[in-house]
Amino acid sequence: MLIWFVVIYLFIAIGIGLYAATKVHNARDYVVAGRALPLYMVTATVFATWFGSETVLGTSATFLQDGLHGIVADPFGASLCLIFVGLFFARKLYRMNLLTIGDYYRLRYSRTVETLTGMAIVISYLGWVSAQITAIGLVFSLVSQGQITPHNGMLMGSAIVLIYTLFGGMWSIALHDFLQMNVILIGMLYIAWVISGDAGGVMHVIHQADQQGKFNFWPKPDLPDILAFFGAWVTMMLGSIPQQDVFQRIMSAKNEHVAVHGSVLGGSLYFLFAFIPIFLGYSATLIDPGMVKQLLGEHPQHILPNLILHHTPIFAQIMFFGALLSSILSTASATLLAPSITFTENVIKPLIGQWGERHLLLVMRGVVVGFAGLVAFYALSSNSSIFNMVENAYKITLVSAFVPLAAGLYWKRATNQGALLAIIAGASTWMWLEATNPVGLWPPQLFGLLMSITGMVVGSLLPSVVPGEREREDRHG
């Protein structure tokens, strides 16, 4: 029954994607759903996009190993990112009426900055999308009791996500996310109710976790631990702000008020519901400690699915895997579409020149297919955990794209030269430290962020020495 449910659910997903294709008539429909989404749909797509495999499988497993201290990046950093976007970025960016976040860097600075940040944004998505594909492979393998291998499951999952994302674009994602948010909310609440009974009640689980020191959040009072803690926090909190998927949800809103409130509500809802998988994961240590001990070392992300498969009735299994598939598919589709659009609009298009709407839409869909193949290859060859794949994805945008975005919006003296120096200083410092001293006193991405800030300030205050680039005033600030 569980396998048939998964099959039916996937057919529904494909059907929604094909229906959404009827609403796509141009590139703007494909990228930002015609800027027509109401508040409930913007909230749903913000929440569902971020409530992915790393939230259900990765964060819960990391909490078992490291407690709250280990999950500072997600959900704490991730939810604050969405709230900060709504409070400080949504209104300004919405008024600019852009197609991609890369367009902002071109209008505020130059095509060179657009291309460099566009490439950084595209690269950052590789780990995030791969984490979702890895999770799909795991789900297929578990529900089929090993008849589908994880590798074959990844290939099947890639094909399914590609089909409904390819044709419907942002319209498909918005319709999916509204359905999937409801499945996630209902499914997770029901599973928490079932599992809490087996674990001795909610308060008993919380008490046991507290006794084991799992609620220790703040770092130890020594410099290495403090720097590592804040390095992990800002990676998700700030590094995921200059991302196309976040930007698309802002620009898809029907007005700027919806853009602001949808992002804040989606982020707040995400923070609250991210603790349900954490609760379920720790409940597993009370219900089946032997299974947890066996899996914690090599396959910690298998703990929660195995708990559900072996300790709940079939209806609960359907609800859990329905919620899990919803979270994975909504995130995978969004993170597949976003880098493909960015690469087309901000890397390829400047090299070729102006295109007609039909030509641009065709190229976007072609890039979606190419990126899907690249992601599948990366997921099949990677040995990283789902949580680490996602956490590491934002380091490159933190050190190269965040400072030019924030400074361009809030510092009128920010110049093209400052943006270029911020990108070069931040990215080169980060890559050098990752290669030579990745576990040193300073987390590479945190020191890279400081160098990016320094590059922006120094480059903007010094006389311009960049030839052939026209400085641009920020008329939208």
CSV table of C-alpha atoms in Angstrom, one decimal:
chain,number,residue,atom,x,y,z
A,1,MET,CA,0.0,0.0,0.0
A,2,LEU,CA,2.8,2.4,0.9
A,3,ILE,CA,4.5,1.9,-2.5
A,4,TRP,CA,1.2,2.5,-4.4
A,5,PHE,CA,0.6,5.6,-2.4
A,6,VAL,CA,4.0,7.0,-3.4
A,7,VAL,CA,3.3,6.1,-7.1
A,8,ILE,CA,-0.1,7.9,-7.0
A,9,TYR,CA,1.4,10.9,-5.3
A,10,LEU,CA,4.1,11.3,-7.9
A,11,PHE,CA,1.5,11.1,-10.7
A,12,ILE,CA,-0.4,13.8,-9.0
A,13,ALA,CA,2.8,15.9,-8.9
A,14,ILE,CA,3.4,15.4,-12.6
A,15,GLY,CA,-0.2,16.2,-13.4
A,16,ILE,CA,-0.1,19.5,-11.5
A,17,GLY,CA,3.1,20.4,-13.4
A,18,LEU,CA,1.5,19.8,-16.8
A,19,TYR,CA,-1.6,21.8,-15.7
A,20,ALA,CA,0.6,24.7,-14.6
A,21,ALA,CA,2.2,24.7,-18.1
A,22,THR,CA,-1.1,26.0,-19.5
A,23,LYS,CA,-0.5,29.2,-17.5
A,24,VAL,CA,3.0,29.8,-18.9
A,25,HIS,CA,2.9,32.1,-22.0
A,26,ASN,CA,6.3,34.0,-21.6
A,27,ALA,CA,9.5,34.1,-19.5
A,28,ARG,CA,7.9,36.2,-16.8
A,29,ASP,CA,5.1,33.6,-16.3
A,30,TYR,CA,7.8,30.9,-16.1
A,31,VAL,CA,10.1,32.7,-13.7
A,32,VAL,CA,7.8,34.7,-11.4
A,33,ALA,CA,4.3,33.3,-12.1
A,34,GLY,CA,3.2,36.6,-13.7
A,35,ARG,CA,3.7,38.4,-10.3
A,36,ALA,CA,0.2,37.4,-9.4
A,37,LEU,CA,0.4,35.2,-6.2
A,38,PRO,CA,-1.7,36.0,-3.2
A,39,LEU,CA,-0.4,36.0,0.4
A,40,TYR,CA,-1.4,32.4,1.2
A,41,MET,CA,0.5,31.1,-1.8
A,42,VAL,CA,3.6,33.2,-1.2
A,43,THR,CA,3.7,32.0,2.4
A,44,ALA,CA,3.2,28.4,1.3
A,45,THR,CA,5.9,28.5,-1.3
A,46,VAL,CA,8.4,30.2,1.0
A,47,PHE,CA,7.7,27.6,3.7
A,48,ALA,CA,7.6,24.5,1.5
A,49,THR,CA,10.7,25.4,-0.5
A,50,TRP,CA,12.8,25.6,2.7
A,51,PHE,CA,11.2,22.7,4.5
A,52,GLY,CA,13.2,20.1,2.6
A,53,SER,CA,15.1,16.9,3.2
A,54,GLU,CA,17.7,18.5,5.4
A,55,THR,CA,14.9,19.7,7.7
A,56,VAL,CA,13.3,16.3,8.1
A,57,LEU,CA,16.2,14.0,7.8
A,58,GLY,CA,19.4,16.0,8.2
A,59,THR,CA,18.5,18.4,11.1
A,60,SER,CA,16.9,15.7,13.2
A,61,ALA,CA,20.0,13.5,12.8
A,62,THR,CA,22.4,16.3,13.6
A,63,PHE,CA,20.4,17.2,16.7
A,64,LEU,CA,20.9,13.6,18.0
A,65,GLN,CA,24.6,14.0,17.5
A,66,ASP,CA,25.3,17.6,18.6
A,67,GLY,CA,22.1,19.0,20.2
A,68,LEU,CA,20.8,22.5,19.5
A,69,HIS,CA,24.4,23.8,19.3
A,70,GLY,CA,24.9,21.7,16.1
A,71,ILE,CA,21.8,23.0,14.3
A,72,VAL,CA,22.4,26.7,14.6
A,73,ALA,CA,22.6,26.9,10.8
A,74,ASP,CA,19.2,25.3,10.3
A,75,PRO,CA,16.6,26.0,11.5
A,76,PHE,CA,17.9,29.1,13.4
A,77,GLY,CA,19.9,30.6,10.6
A,78,ALA,CA,17.6,29.5,7.8
A,79,SER,CA,14.4,30.9,9.4
A,80,LEU,CA,16.1,34.2,10.3
A,81,CYS,CA,17.2,34.5,6.7
A,82,LEU,CA,13.6,34.4,5.4
A,83,ILE,CA,12.5,36.9,8.1
A,84,PHE,CA,15.4,39.2,7.3
A,85,VAL,CA,14.5,39.0,3.6
A,86,GLY,CA,11.0,40.1,4.3
A,87,LEU,CA,11.9,42.9,6.7
A,88,PHE,CA,14.9,44.4,5.0
A,89,PHE,CA,15.1,43.3,1.3
A,90,ALA,CA,11.7,42.3,-0.1
A,91,ARG,CA,10.2,45.8,-0.5
A,92,LYS,CA,13.2,47.4,-2.1
A,93,LEU,CA,13.8,44.5,-4.5
A,94,TYR,CA,10.1,44.1,-5.4
A,95,ARG,CA,9.9,47.8,-6.5
A,96,MET,CA,12.7,47.2,-9.0
A,97,ASN,CA,10.5,44.8,-11.0
A,98,LEU,CA,13.4,42.4,-11.9
A,99,LEU,CA,13.3,39.0,-13.4
A,100,THR,CA,16.3,37.5,-11.4
A,101,ILE,CA,18.5,38.6,-8.5
A,102,GLY,CA,21.4,38.8,-11.0
A,103,ASP,CA,19.6,41.6,-12.7
A,104,TYR,CA,20.0,43.7,-9.6
A,105,TYR,CA,23.8,43.4,-9.7
A,106,ARG,CA,23.8,44.5,-13.3
A,107,LEU,CA,21.6,47.6,-12.7
A,108,ARG,CA,23.4,48.6,-9.5
A,109,TYR,CA,26.9,47.8,-10.6
A,110,SER,CA,27.9,46.3,-14.0
A,111,ARG,CA,27.6,43.3,-16.2
A,112,THR,CA,30.9,41.9,-14.8
A,113,VAL,CA,29.5,41.9,-11.3
A,114,GLU,CA,26.3,40.3,-12.7
A,115,THR,CA,28.2,37.5,-14.3
A,116,LEU,CA,30.5,36.8,-11.3
A,117,THR,CA,27.6,36.8,-8.7
A,118,GLY,CA,25.5,34.8,-11.1
A,119,MET,CA,28.1,32.1,-11.4
A,120,ALA,CA,28.4,32.0,-7.6
A,121,ILE,CA,24.7,31.7,-7.1
A,122,VAL,CA,24.4,28.8,-9.7
A,123,ILE,CA,27.3,26.9,-8.1
A,124,SER,CA,25.8,27.3,-4.6
A,125,TYR,CA,22.7,25.4,-5.7
A,126,LEU,CA,24.6,22.3,-6.7
A,127,GLY,CA,24.8,21.0,-3.1
A,128,TRP,CA,21.3,22.0,-2.1
A,129,VAL,CA,19.5,20.3,-5.1
A,130,SER,CA,21.8,17.3,-4.8
A,131,ALA,CA,20.7,16.9,-1.1
A,132,GLN,CA,17.1,16.6,-2.3
A,133,ILE,CA,17.9,14.1,-5.0
A,134,THR,CA,19.8,12.0,-2.4
A,135,ALA,CA,16.8,12.1,-0.1
A,136,ILE,CA,14.5,11.0,-2.9
A,137,GLY,CA,16.7,8.0,-3.6
A,138,LEU,CA,16.7,7.1,0.1
A,139,VAL,CA,12.9,7.3,0.3
A,140,PHE,CA,12.4,5.1,-2.8
A,141,SER,CA,14.8,2.6,-1.4
A,142,LEU,CA,13.1,2.4,2.0
A,143,VAL,CA,9.5,2.2,0.8
A,144,SER,CA,10.4,-0.4,-1.7
A,145,GLN,CA,12.3,-2.4,0.9
A,146,GLY,CA,15.5,-2.3,-1.1
A,147,GLN,CA,13.9,-3.3,-4.5
A,148,ILE,CA,14.9,0.1,-5.8
A,149,THR,CA,18.5,1.0,-5.0
A,150,PRO,CA,19.3,4.5,-3.7
A,151,HIS,CA,21.2,5.2,-7.0
A,152,ASN,CA,18.2,4.2,-9.2
A,153,GLY,CA,15.9,6.1,-6.8
A,154,MET,CA,18.0,9.2,-7.4
A,155,LEU,CA,17.7,8.9,-11.2
A,156,MET,CA,13.9,8.3,-10.9
A,157,GLY,CA,13.5,11.3,-8.6
A,158,SER,CA,15.6,13.5,-10.9
A,159,ALA,CA,13.4,12.6,-13.8
A,160,ILE,CA,10.1,13.3,-11.9
A,161,VAL,CA,11.2,16.7,-10.6
A,162,LEU,CA,12.5,17.6,-14.0
A,163,ILE,CA,9.2,16.8,-15.8
A,164,TYR,CA,7.0,19.0,-13.7
A,165,THR,CA,9.5,21.8,-13.2
A,166,LEU,CA,10.4,21.9,-16.9
A,167,PHE,CA,7.0,22.7,-18.2
A,168,GLY,CA,5.3,24.7,-15.5
A,169,GLY,CA,8.1,26.7,-14.0
A,170,MET,CA,7.2,29.0,-11.1
A,171,TRP,CA,3.5,28.4,-11.6
A,172,SER,CA,4.0,24.7,-11.2
A,173,ILE,CA,6.1,25.2,-8.0
A,174,ALA,CA,3.5,27.6,-6.5
A,175,LEU,CA,0.6,25.2,-7.0
A,176,HIS,CA,2.7,22.3,-5.7
A,177,ASP,CA,3.9,24.2,-2.7
A,178,PHE,CA,0.4,25.1,-1.6
A,179,LEU,CA,-0.7,21.5,-1.7
A,180,GLN,CA,2.6,20.3,-0.2
A,181,MET,CA,2.5,22.8,2.7
A,182,ASN,CA,-0.8,21.4,3.8
A,183,VAL,CA,0.4,17.8,3.5
A,184,ILE,CA,3.5,18.7,5.5
A,185,LEU,CA,1.7,20.5,8.3
A,186,ILE,CA,-1.0,17.8,8.7
A,187,GLY,CA,1.3,14.9,8.3
A,188,MET,CA,4.0,16.2,10.7
A,189,LEU,CA,1.4,17.1,13.4
A,190,TYR,CA,-0.2,13.6,13.1
A,191,ILE,CA,3.1,11.8,13.3
A,192,ALA,CA,4.2,13.8,16.3
A,193,TRP,CA,1.0,12.8,18.0
A,194,VAL,CA,1.4,9.1,17.2
A,195,ILE,CA,5.1,9.0,18.2
A,196,SER,CA,4.7,11.0,21.4
A,197,GLY,CA,2.4,8.4,22.8
A,198,ASP,CA,5.0,5.6,22.2
A,199,ALA,CA,7.8,7.8,23.7
A,200,GLY,CA,6.0,8.6,26.9
A,201,GLY,CA,4.5,12.0,26.1
A,202,VAL,CA,5.9,15.3,24.8
A,203,MET,CA,7.1,16.5,28.2
A,204,HIS,CA,8.9,13.2,28.9
A,205,VAL,CA,10.8,13.5,25.6
A,206,ILE,CA,11.7,17.1,26.3
A,207,HIS,CA,12.8,16.2,29.8
A,208,GLN,CA,15.0,13.3,28.6
A,209,ALA,CA,16.6,15.5,25.9
A,210,ASP,CA,17.3,18.2,28.5
A,211,GLN,CA,18.9,15.7,30.8
A,212,GLN,CA,21.2,14.6,28.0
A,213,GLY,CA,22.3,18.3,27.4
A,214,LYS,CA,20.7,18.5,24.0
A,215,PHE,CA,19.4,22.0,24.6
A,216,ASN,CA,22.8,23.6,25.1
A,217,PHE,CA,22.7,26.2,22.4
A,218,TRP,CA,25.4,28.8,22.9
A,219,PRO,CA,29.1,28.1,22.3
A,220,LYS,CA,31.7,27.5,25.0
A,221,PRO,CA,33.4,30.7,26.2
A,222,ASP,CA,36.5,30.2,24.1
A,223,LEU,CA,37.4,31.9,20.8
A,224,PRO,CA,37.6,28.9,18.5
A,225,ASP,CA,34.1,27.6,19.5
A,226,ILE,CA,32.6,31.1,19.3
A,227,LEU,CA,34.0,31.7,15.8
A,228,ALA,CA,32.8,28.3,14.6
A,229,PHE,CA,29.4,28.8,16.0
A,230,PHE,CA,28.9,32.2,14.4
A,231,GLY,CA,30.5,31.0,11.2
A,232,ALA,CA,27.8,28.3,10.9
A,233,TRP,CA,25.1,30.7,11.8
A,234,VAL,CA,25.8,33.4,9.3
A,235,THR,CA,26.4,30.9,6.5
A,236,MET,CA,22.7,30.1,6.3
A,237,MET,CA,21.4,33.4,7.8
A,238,LEU,CA,23.2,35.7,5.4
A,239,GLY,CA,24.6,33.5,2.7
A,240,SER,CA,21.2,32.3,1.6
A,241,ILE,CA,19.7,35.8,1.2
A,242,PRO,CA,21.2,36.5,-2.3
A,243,GLN,CA,19.5,33.4,-3.7
A,244,GLN,CA,17.2,33.2,-6.7
A,245,ASP,CA,14.7,30.9,-5.1
A,246,VAL,CA,14.1,33.5,-2.3
A,247,PHE,CA,14.0,36.3,-4.8
A,248,GLN,CA,11.5,34.5,-7.0
A,249,ARG,CA,9.1,34.2,-4.2
A,250,ILE,CA,9.3,37.9,-3.5
A,251,MET,CA,8.8,38.8,-7.1
A,252,SER,CA,6.0,36.4,-7.6
A,253,ALA,CA,3.8,38.2,-5.1
A,254,LYS,CA,1.0,40.3,-6.4
A,255,ASN,CA,2.2,43.4,-4.5
A,256,GLU,CA,5.1,44.5,-2.2
A,257,HIS,CA,3.0,44.0,1.0
A,258,VAL,CA,2.4,40.4,0.1
A,259,ALA,CA,6.1,40.0,-0.7
A,260,VAL,CA,7.1,41.3,2.8
A,261,HIS,CA,4.4,39.4,4.8
A,262,GLY,CA,4.7,36.2,2.9
A,263,SER,CA,8.4,36.0,3.5
A,264,VAL,CA,8.1,36.7,7.3
A,265,LEU,CA,5.2,34.4,7.8
A,266,GLY,CA,6.8,31.6,5.8
A,267,GLY,CA,10.1,31.9,7.8
A,268,SER,CA,8.2,32.0,11.1
A,269,LEU,CA,6.2,28.9,10.1
A,270,TYR,CA,9.3,27.1,9.0
A,271,PHE,CA,11.0,27.8,12.4
A,272,LEU,CA,8.1,26.4,14.3
A,273,PHE,CA,7.6,23.2,12.3
A,274,ALA,CA,11.3,22.4,11.9
A,275,PHE,CA,11.2,21.3,15.6
A,276,ILE,CA,8.8,18.5,14.8
A,277,PRO,CA,11.4,16.3,13.0
A,278,ILE,CA,13.8,17.1,15.8
A,279,PHE,CA,11.3,15.9,18.4
A,280,LEU,CA,10.6,12.8,16.3
A,281,GLY,CA,14.3,12.1,16.0
A,282,TYR,CA,15.0,12.2,19.7
A,283,SER,CA,11.9,10.2,20.4
A,284,ALA,CA,13.6,7.4,18.4
A,285,THR,CA,16.2,7.2,21.1
A,286,LEU,CA,13.5,6.3,23.7
A,287,ILE,CA,11.5,4.0,21.5
A,288,ASP,CA,14.2,2.0,19.8
A,289,PRO,CA,17.7,2.9,21.3
A,290,GLY,CA,19.3,-0.1,19.7
A,291,MET,CA,18.3,1.0,16.2
A,292,VAL,CA,19.5,4.6,16.9
A,293,LYS,CA,22.9,3.3,18.2
A,294,GLN,CA,23.3,1.1,15.1
A,295,LEU,CA,22.5,3.9,12.6
A,296,LEU,CA,23.9,7.0,14.3
A,297,GLY,CA,27.5,6.3,13.2
A,298,GLU,CA,27.2,5.6,9.5
A,299,HIS,CA,23.6,6.4,8.4
A,300,PRO,CA,22.1,8.9,10.8
A,301,GLN,CA,19.6,10.2,8.2
A,302,HIS,CA,18.0,6.7,8.1
A,303,ILE,CA,16.9,6.9,11.8
A,304,LEU,CA,13.7,8.7,11.3
A,305,PRO,CA,12.4,6.8,8.3
A,306,ASN,CA,13.2,3.5,10.0
A,307,LEU,CA,11.4,4.6,13.2
A,308,ILE,CA,8.3,5.3,11.2
A,309,LEU,CA,8.5,2.1,9.1
A,310,HIS,CA,9.0,-0.2,12.1
A,311,HIS,CA,7.0,1.4,14.9
A,312,THR,CA,3.9,3.0,13.4
A,313,PRO,CA,0.8,1.7,11.6
A,314,ILE,CA,0.4,1.9,7.8
A,315,PHE,CA,-1.7,5.1,7.9
A,316,ALA,CA,1.0,6.8,9.9
A,317,GLN,CA,3.6,5.7,7.4
A,318,ILE,CA,1.6,7.1,4.5
A,319,MET,CA,1.3,10.4,6.3
A,320,PHE,CA,5.0,10.6,7.1
A,321,PHE,CA,6.3,9.7,3.7
A,322,GLY,CA,3.6,11.9,2.1
A,323,ALA,CA,5.0,14.8,4.2
A,324,LEU,CA,8.6,13.8,3.5
A,325,LEU,CA,8.0,13.5,-0.3
A,326,SER,CA,6.2,16.8,-0.2
A,327,SER,CA,9.1,18.6,1.5
A,328,ILE,CA,11.6,17.0,-0.9
A,329,LEU,CA,9.7,17.7,-4.1
A,330,SER,CA,8.9,21.3,-3.3
A,331,THR,CA,12.5,22.1,-2.4
A,332,ALA,CA,14.0,20.1,-5.3
A,333,SER,CA,11.8,21.8,-7.9
A,334,ALA,CA,12.5,25.3,-6.6
A,335,THR,CA,16.2,24.7,-6.3
A,336,LEU,CA,16.4,23.2,-9.8
A,337,LEU,CA,14.5,26.1,-11.4
A,338,ALA,CA,16.3,28.9,-9.7
A,339,PRO,CA,19.9,28.3,-10.8
A,340,SER,CA,18.8,27.4,-14.3
A,341,ILE,CA,17.1,30.8,-14.7
A,342,THR,CA,20.0,32.7,-13.2
A,343,PHE,CA,22.5,31.0,-15.5
A,344,THR,CA,20.3,31.7,-18.6
A,345,GLU,CA,19.4,35.3,-17.7
A,346,ASN,CA,22.7,36.5,-16.1
A,347,VAL,CA,25.4,34.4,-17.7
A,348,ILE,CA,24.3,33.2,-21.1
A,349,LYS,CA,22.1,36.1,-22.2
A,350,PRO,CA,24.8,38.9,-21.7
A,351,LEU,CA,27.1,36.9,-24.0
A,352,ILE,CA,24.6,36.5,-26.8
A,353,GLY,CA,22.4,39.6,-26.6
A,354,GLN,CA,18.7,40.3,-26.7
A,355,TRP,CA,16.3,37.4,-27.3
A,356,GLY,CA,12.6,37.1,-28.1
A,357,GLU,CA,10.4,35.7,-25.3
A,358,ARG,CA,9.9,32.3,-27.0
A,359,HIS,CA,13.6,31.9,-27.6
A,360,LEU,CA,14.4,32.9,-24.0
A,361,LEU,CA,11.9,30.5,-22.6
A,362,LEU,CA,13.2,27.6,-24.8
A,363,VAL,CA,16.8,28.3,-23.6
A,364,MET,CA,15.7,28.4,-19.9
A,365,ARG,CA,14.1,25.0,-20.3
A,366,GLY,CA,17.2,23.6,-22.0
A,367,VAL,CA,19.3,24.8,-19.1
A,368,VAL,CA,16.9,23.2,-16.6
A,369,VAL,CA,17.5,19.9,-18.3
A,370,GLY,CA,21.3,20.3,-18.3
A,371,PHE,CA,21.4,21.4,-14.7
A,372,ALA,CA,19.2,18.4,-13.7
A,373,GLY,CA,21.7,16.0,-15.3
A,374,LEU,CA,24.6,17.8,-13.5
A,375,VAL,CA,22.8,17.5,-10.1
A,376,ALA,CA,22.1,13.8,-10.6
A,377,PHE,CA,25.7,13.1,-11.3
A,378,TYR,CA,26.9,15.1,-8.3
A,379,ALA,CA,24.4,13.4,-6.0
A,380,LEU,CA,25.4,10.0,-7.2
A,381,SER,CA,29.1,10.7,-6.6
A,382,SER,CA,28.9,12.6,-3.3
A,383,ASN,CA,29.5,11.0,0.1
A,384,SER,CA,28.4,14.1,2.1
A,385,SER,CA,25.5,14.0,4.5
A,386,ILE,CA,22.3,15.8,3.5
A,387,PHE,CA,22.7,18.4,6.2
A,388,ASN,CA,26.3,19.2,5.2
A,389,MET,CA,25.4,19.4,1.5
A,390,VAL,CA,22.9,22.1,2.3
A,391,GLU,CA,25.0,24.0,4.9
A,392,ASN,CA,28.0,24.1,2.6
A,393,ALA,CA,26.0,25.3,-0.3
A,394,TYR,CA,25.8,28.9,1.0
A,395,LYS,CA,29.4,29.6,1.7
A,396,ILE,CA,30.2,30.8,-1.8
A,397,THR,CA,27.2,33.3,-1.9
A,398,LEU,CA,28.1,34.5,1.6
A,399,VAL,CA,31.6,35.5,0.6
A,400,SER,CA,30.8,36.8,-2.8
A,401,ALA,CA,27.2,37.9,-3.3
A,402,PHE,CA,25.8,39.0,0.1
A,403,VAL,CA,27.9,42.1,0.7
A,404,PRO,CA,27.4,43.7,-2.8
A,405,LEU,CA,23.6,43.1,-2.4
A,406,ALA,CA,23.3,44.6,1.1
A,407,ALA,CA,25.7,47.5,0.4
A,408,GLY,CA,24.1,48.3,-2.9
A,409,LEU,CA,20.7,48.6,-1.2
A,410,TYR,CA,21.7,50.4,2.0
A,411,TRP,CA,25.0,52.3,1.2
A,412,LYS,CA,24.7,54.9,-1.5
A,413,ARG,CA,28.5,55.2,-1.8
A,414,ALA,CA,28.9,51.5,-2.8
A,415,THR,CA,30.5,51.5,-6.3
A,416,ASN,CA,31.2,49.0,-9.0
A,417,GLN,CA,34.8,48.9,-8.0
A,418,GLY,CA,33.8,48.2,-4.4
A,419,ALA,CA,31.6,45.3,-5.5
A,420,LEU,CA,34.3,43.8,-7.6
A,421,LEU,CA,36.9,44.0,-4.8
A,422,ALA,CA,34.3,42.6,-2.4
A,423,ILE,CA,33.8,39.6,-4.6
A,424,ILE,CA,37.5,39.0,-5.3
A,425,ALA,CA,38.6,39.5,-1.7
A,426,GLY,CA,35.9,37.4,-0.2
A,427,ALA,CA,35.9,34.5,-2.6
A,428,SER,CA,39.7,34.2,-2.9
A,429,THR,CA,40.2,34.4,0.9
A,430,TRP,CA,37.6,31.7,1.4
A,431,MET,CA,39.0,29.4,-1.2
A,432,TRP,CA,42.6,29.8,0.1
A,433,LEU,CA,41.6,29.0,3.6
A,434,GLU,CA,39.5,26.0,2.5
A,435,ALA,CA,42.5,24.6,0.7
A,436,THR,CA,45.2,25.4,3.3
A,437,ASN,CA,43.5,25.5,6.7
A,438,PRO,CA,39.8,24.5,6.7
A,439,VAL,CA,39.7,23.7,10.4
A,440,GLY,CA,41.8,26.6,11.7
A,441,LEU,CA,40.8,29.2,14.2
A,442,TRP,CA,38.8,31.2,11.7
A,443,PRO,CA,36.1,29.4,9.7
A,444,PRO,CA,37.0,30.1,6.1
A,445,GLN,CA,33.6,31.5,5.2
A,446,LEU,CA,33.5,33.8,8.2
A,447,PHE,CA,36.9,35.3,7.4
A,448,GLY,CA,35.9,35.5,3.7
A,449,LEU,CA,32.8,37.5,4.7
A,450,LEU,CA,35.0,40.0,6.7
A,451,MET,CA,37.3,40.4,3.7
A,452,SER,CA,34.4,40.9,1.4
A,453,ILE,CA,33.1,43.7,3.7
A,454,THR,CA,36.6,45.2,3.7
A,455,GLY,CA,36.8,45.0,-0.1
A,456,MET,CA,33.5,46.8,-0.5
A,457,VAL,CA,34.5,49.6,1.9
A,458,VAL,CA,38.0,50.1,0.5
A,459,GLY,CA,37.1,49.7,-3.1
A,460,SER,CA,34.2,52.2,-2.8
A,461,LEU,CA,36.1,54.9,-1.0
A,462,LEU,CA,39.2,54.8,-3.2
A,463,PRO,CA,39.2,56.6,-6.6
A,464,SER,CA,38.0,54.4,-9.4
A,465,VAL,CA,40.7,52.6,-11.3
A,466,VAL,CA,38.4,50.1,-13.1
A,467,PRO,CA,38.4,50.9,-16.8
A,468,GLY,CA,35.4,50.8,-19.0
A,469,GLU,CA,32.8,50.4,-16.2
A,470,ARG,CA,30.2,53.0,-15.6
A,471,GLU,CA,29.4,53.5,-11.9
A,472,ARG,CA,25.7,53.3,-11.1
A,473,GLU,CA,23.7,55.2,-8.5
A,474,ASP,CA,21.2,53.2,-6.6
A,475,ARG,CA,18.0,55.0,-7.6
A,476,HIS,CA,15.9,52.4,-5.8
A,477,GLY,CA,17.4,52.8,-2.4
